[in-house]
PDB file of C-alpha atoms in Angstrom:
ATOM      1  CA  GLN A   1       0.000   0.000   0.000  1.00 84.00           C
ATOM      2  CA  VAL A   2       0.983   3.645  -0.303  1.00 89.00           C
ATOM      3  CA  GLN A   3       3.070   4.931   2.614  1.00 94.00           C
ATOM      4  CA  LEU A   4       4.097   8.529   3.275  1.00 96.00           C
ATOM      5  CA  VAL A   5       6.633   9.601   5.904  1.00 97.00           C
ATOM      6  CA  GLU A   6       7.355  13.277   6.643  1.00 98.00           C
ATOM      7  CA  SER A   7      10.526  14.681   8.199  1.00 97.00           C
ATOM      8  CA  GLY A   8      12.376  17.974   8.607  1.00 98.00           C
ATOM      9  CA  GLY A   9      10.167  19.870  11.028  1.00 98.00           C
ATOM     10  CA  GLY A  10      11.550  21.951  13.865  1.00 98.00           C
ATOM     11  CA  SER A  11      11.526  25.293  15.665  1.00 98.00           C
ATOM     12  CA  VAL A  12      12.795  28.487  14.043  1.00 98.00           C
ATOM     13  CA  GLN A  13      12.566  32.242  14.535  1.00 98.00           C
ATOM     14  CA  PRO A  14      10.521  34.437  12.191  1.00 98.00           C
ATOM     15  CA  GLY A  15      12.369  34.894   8.915  1.00 98.00           C
ATOM     16  CA  GLY A  16      14.055  31.521   9.185  1.00 98.00           C
ATOM     17  CA  SER A  17      13.881  28.532   6.852  1.00 98.00           C
ATOM     18  CA  LEU A  18      13.024  24.839   7.012  1.00 98.00           C
ATOM     19  CA  ARG A  19      12.998  22.072   4.429  1.00 98.00           C
ATOM     20  CA  LEU A  20      10.391  19.333   4.802  1.00 98.00           C
ATOM     21  CA  SER A  21      10.671  15.963   3.091  1.00 98.00           C
ATOM     22  CA  CYS A  22       8.100  13.282   2.304  1.00 96.00           C
ATOM     23  CA  ALA A  23       9.344   9.790   1.495  1.00 95.00           C
ATOM     24  CA  ALA A  24       6.782   7.911  -0.573  1.00 92.00           C
ATOM     25  CA  SER A  25       6.446   4.224  -1.394  1.00 91.00           C
ATOM     26  CA  GLY A  26       3.891   1.769  -2.726  1.00 87.00           C
ATOM     27  CA  PHE A  27       2.676   3.735  -5.763  1.00 76.00           C
ATOM     28  CA  THR A  28       0.836   1.630  -8.351  1.00 65.00           C
ATOM     29  CA  TYR A  29      -0.752   4.349 -10.502  1.00 59.00           C
ATOM     30  CA  ARG A  30       1.048   6.437 -13.088  1.00 64.00           C
ATOM     31  CA  ASN A  31      -0.382   9.853 -12.285  1.00 75.00           C
ATOM     32  CA  TYR A  32      -0.466  10.715  -8.553  1.00 88.00           C
ATOM     33  CA  LEU A  33      -1.304  14.099  -7.112  1.00 93.00           C
ATOM     34  CA  MET A  34       0.738  14.892  -3.997  1.00 94.00           C
ATOM     35  CA  GLY A  35       0.598  17.846  -1.670  1.00 96.00           C
ATOM     36  CA  TRP A  36       1.440  19.452   1.649  1.00 98.00           C
ATOM     37  CA  PHE A  37      -1.235  20.441   4.163  1.00 98.00           C
ATOM     38  CA  ARG A  38      -0.995  22.014   7.599  1.00 98.00           C
ATOM     39  CA  ARG A  39      -3.114  22.296  10.726  1.00 98.00           C
ATOM     40  CA  ALA A  40      -2.624  24.925  13.408  1.00 96.00           C
ATOM     41  CA  PRO A  41      -4.196  24.562  16.876  1.00 89.00           C
ATOM     42  CA  GLY A  42      -7.837  25.598  16.770  1.00 92.00           C
ATOM     43  CA  LYS A  43      -7.840  26.021  12.993  1.00 95.00           C
ATOM     44  CA  GLU A  44      -8.975  23.964  10.016  1.00 95.00           C
ATOM     45  CA  ARG A  45      -6.508  21.964   7.977  1.00 96.00           C
ATOM     46  CA  GLU A  46      -5.465  23.916   4.890  1.00 97.00           C
ATOM     47  CA  GLY A  47      -3.672  23.142   1.664  1.00 98.00           C
ATOM     48  CA  VAL A  48      -0.185  24.611   1.320  1.00 98.00           C
ATOM     49  CA  ALA A  49       1.242  23.312  -1.961  1.00 98.00           C
ATOM     50  CA  SER A  50       0.731  20.417  -4.361  1.00 97.00           C
ATOM     51  CA  ILE A  51       1.948  18.986  -7.651  1.00 95.00           C
ATOM     52  CA  TYR A  52       1.201  16.062  -9.957  1.00 92.00           C
ATOM     53  CA  ILE A  53       4.081  13.593 -10.037  1.00 88.00           C
ATOM     54  CA  GLY A  54       6.005  14.212 -13.232  1.00 85.00           C
ATOM     55  CA  SER A  55       4.522  17.695 -13.698  1.00 86.00           C
ATOM     56  CA  VAL A  56       6.399  21.002 -13.657  1.00 86.00           C
ATOM     57  CA  THR A  57       3.380  23.087 -12.611  1.00 91.00           C
ATOM     58  CA  PRO A  58       2.855  23.490  -8.846  1.00 96.00           C
ATOM     59  CA  TYR A  59      -0.121  24.857  -6.918  1.00 97.00           C
ATOM     60  CA  TYR A  60       0.344  27.170  -3.913  1.00 98.00           C
ATOM     61  CA  ALA A  61      -1.864  28.743  -1.317  1.00 98.00           C
ATOM     62  CA  ASP A  62      -1.830  32.534  -1.580  1.00 98.00           C
ATOM     63  CA  SER A  63      -0.486  32.769   1.965  1.00 97.00           C
ATOM     64  CA  VAL A  64       2.769  30.971   1.054  1.00 98.00           C
ATOM     65  CA  LYS A  65       3.262  31.979  -2.568  1.00 98.00           C
ATOM     66  CA  GLY A  66       6.735  33.407  -3.093  1.00 98.00           C
ATOM     67  CA  ARG A  67       8.024  31.946   0.175  1.00 98.00           C
ATOM     68  CA  PHE A  68       7.492  28.174  -0.189  1.00 98.00           C
ATOM     69  CA  THR A  69       8.620  25.899  -3.017  1.00 98.00           C
ATOM     70  CA  ILE A  70       7.404  22.360  -3.672  1.00 97.00           C
ATOM     71  CA  SER A  71       9.603  19.973  -5.630  1.00 95.00           C
ATOM     72  CA  GLN A  72       9.994  16.282  -6.388  1.00 91.00           C
ATOM     73  CA  ASP A  73      12.807  13.814  -6.853  1.00 85.00           C
ATOM     74  CA  ASN A  74      11.152  10.912  -8.643  1.00 78.00           C
ATOM     75  CA  ALA A  75      14.296   8.780  -8.643  1.00 79.00           C
ATOM     76  CA  LYS A  76      14.207   8.868  -4.840  1.00 81.00           C
ATOM     77  CA  ASN A  77      10.402   8.963  -4.524  1.00 87.00           C
ATOM     78  CA  THR A  78      10.709  12.086  -2.394  1.00 92.00           C
ATOM     79  CA  LEU A  79       8.558  15.211  -2.227  1.00 94.00           C
ATOM     80  CA  THR A  80      10.032  18.317  -0.591  1.00 97.00           C
ATOM     81  CA  LEU A  81       8.770  21.660   0.677  1.00 98.00           C
ATOM     82  CA  GLN A  82      11.337  24.439   1.027  1.00 98.00           C
ATOM     83  CA  MET A  83       9.970  27.060   3.416  1.00 98.00           C
ATOM     84  CA  ASN A  84      11.656  30.464   3.543  1.00 98.00           C
ATOM     85  CA  SER A  85      10.806  33.729   5.313  1.00 98.00           C
ATOM     86  CA  LEU A  86       8.776  31.818   7.863  1.00 98.00           C
ATOM     87  CA  LYS A  87       6.128  33.647   9.882  1.00 98.00           C
ATOM     88  CA  PRO A  88       4.488  32.777  13.218  1.00 97.00           C
ATOM     89  CA  GLU A  89       1.257  32.008  11.344  1.00 97.00           C
ATOM     90  CA  ASP A  90       3.086  29.206   9.524  1.00 98.00           C
ATOM     91  CA  THR A  91       3.198  27.269  12.798  1.00 98.00           C
ATOM     92  CA  GLY A  92       1.400  23.931  12.710  1.00 98.00           C
ATOM     93  CA  THR A  93       1.619  20.252  11.933  1.00 98.00           C
ATOM     94  CA  TYR A  94       2.509  19.664   8.292  1.00 98.00           C
ATOM     95  CA  TYR A  95       1.209  16.607   6.466  1.00 98.00           C
ATOM     96  CA  CYS A  96       2.146  14.995   3.182  1.00 97.00           C
ATOM     97  CA  ALA A  97      -0.790  13.575   1.214  1.00 97.00           C
ATOM     98  CA  ALA A  98      -1.428  11.755  -2.060  1.00 95.00           C
ATOM     99  CA  VAL A  99      -4.244  10.518  -4.294  1.00 93.00           C
ATOM    100  CA  SER A 100      -4.174   8.255  -7.351  1.00 87.00           C
ATOM    101  CA  TRP A 101      -6.846  10.094  -9.305  1.00 77.00           C
ATOM    102  CA  SER A 102      -7.716  13.676 -10.121  1.00 76.00           C
ATOM    103  CA  ALA A 103      -8.615  15.949  -7.206  1.00 85.00           C
ATOM    104  CA  THR A 104      -8.748  19.621  -6.301  1.00 93.00           C
ATOM    105  CA  PRO A 105      -5.042  20.365  -5.716  1.00 94.00           C
ATOM    106  CA  LEU A 106      -5.344  22.174  -2.365  1.00 96.00           C
ATOM    107  CA  ALA A 107      -8.532  20.618  -0.974  1.00 96.00           C
ATOM    108  CA  ASP A 108      -7.864  17.988   1.678  1.00 94.00           C
ATOM    109  CA  TYR A 109     -11.101  16.052   1.114  1.00 94.00           C
ATOM    110  CA  GLY A 110      -9.820  14.732  -2.221  1.00 93.00           C
ATOM    111  CA  TYR A 111      -6.709  13.046  -0.833  1.00 95.00           C
ATOM    112  CA  LYS A 112      -6.711   9.383   0.148  1.00 94.00           C
ATOM    113  CA  TYR A 113      -3.285   8.747   1.679  1.00 95.00           C
ATOM    114  CA  TRP A 114      -1.711  10.723   4.524  1.00 97.00           C
ATOM    115  CA  GLY A 115       1.535  10.760   6.451  1.00 98.00           C
ATOM    116  CA  GLN A 116       1.832  11.120  10.215  1.00 98.00           C
ATOM    117  CA  GLY A 117       2.819  14.787  10.140  1.00 98.00           C
ATOM    118  CA  THR A 118       5.826  16.823  11.250  1.00 98.00           C
ATOM    119  CA  GLN A 119       5.703  19.813  13.600  1.00 98.00           C
ATOM    120  CA  VAL A 120       6.791  23.291  12.520  1.00 98.00           C
ATOM    121  CA  THR A 121       7.019  26.063  15.113  1.00 98.00           C
ATOM    122  CA  VAL A 122       7.860  29.669  14.229  1.00 98.00           C
ATOM    123  CA  SER A 123       8.220  32.004  17.206  1.00 97.00           C
ATOM    124  CA  SER A 124      10.457  34.655  18.704  1.00 93.00           C
TER     125      SER A 124
END
């Protein structure tokens, strides 16, 4: 079955950077959509960034556009999220997710597989 494992979370000051990784395995379909979502305490889970495996066109939430970059290394089956210029409102648990059919890129209800999450804390 599909397995997703996130890593790279931590605590940083505002303006700092973190790089999250998602190791994926068990894919059986040719065209997967994969993305990053986050949940802050007391808030709804929201889409951050996503991309179809093999595609060069990413999708970003307006709140992170210009600061975050999603990328993929298909040889290593790894999805990454480079986060720069971090703000306190970026704090939350970040999840990697995937689906084997078409879905709304930044809507969590369309994703079938989820990782366990990695914590990101931005504070001064």
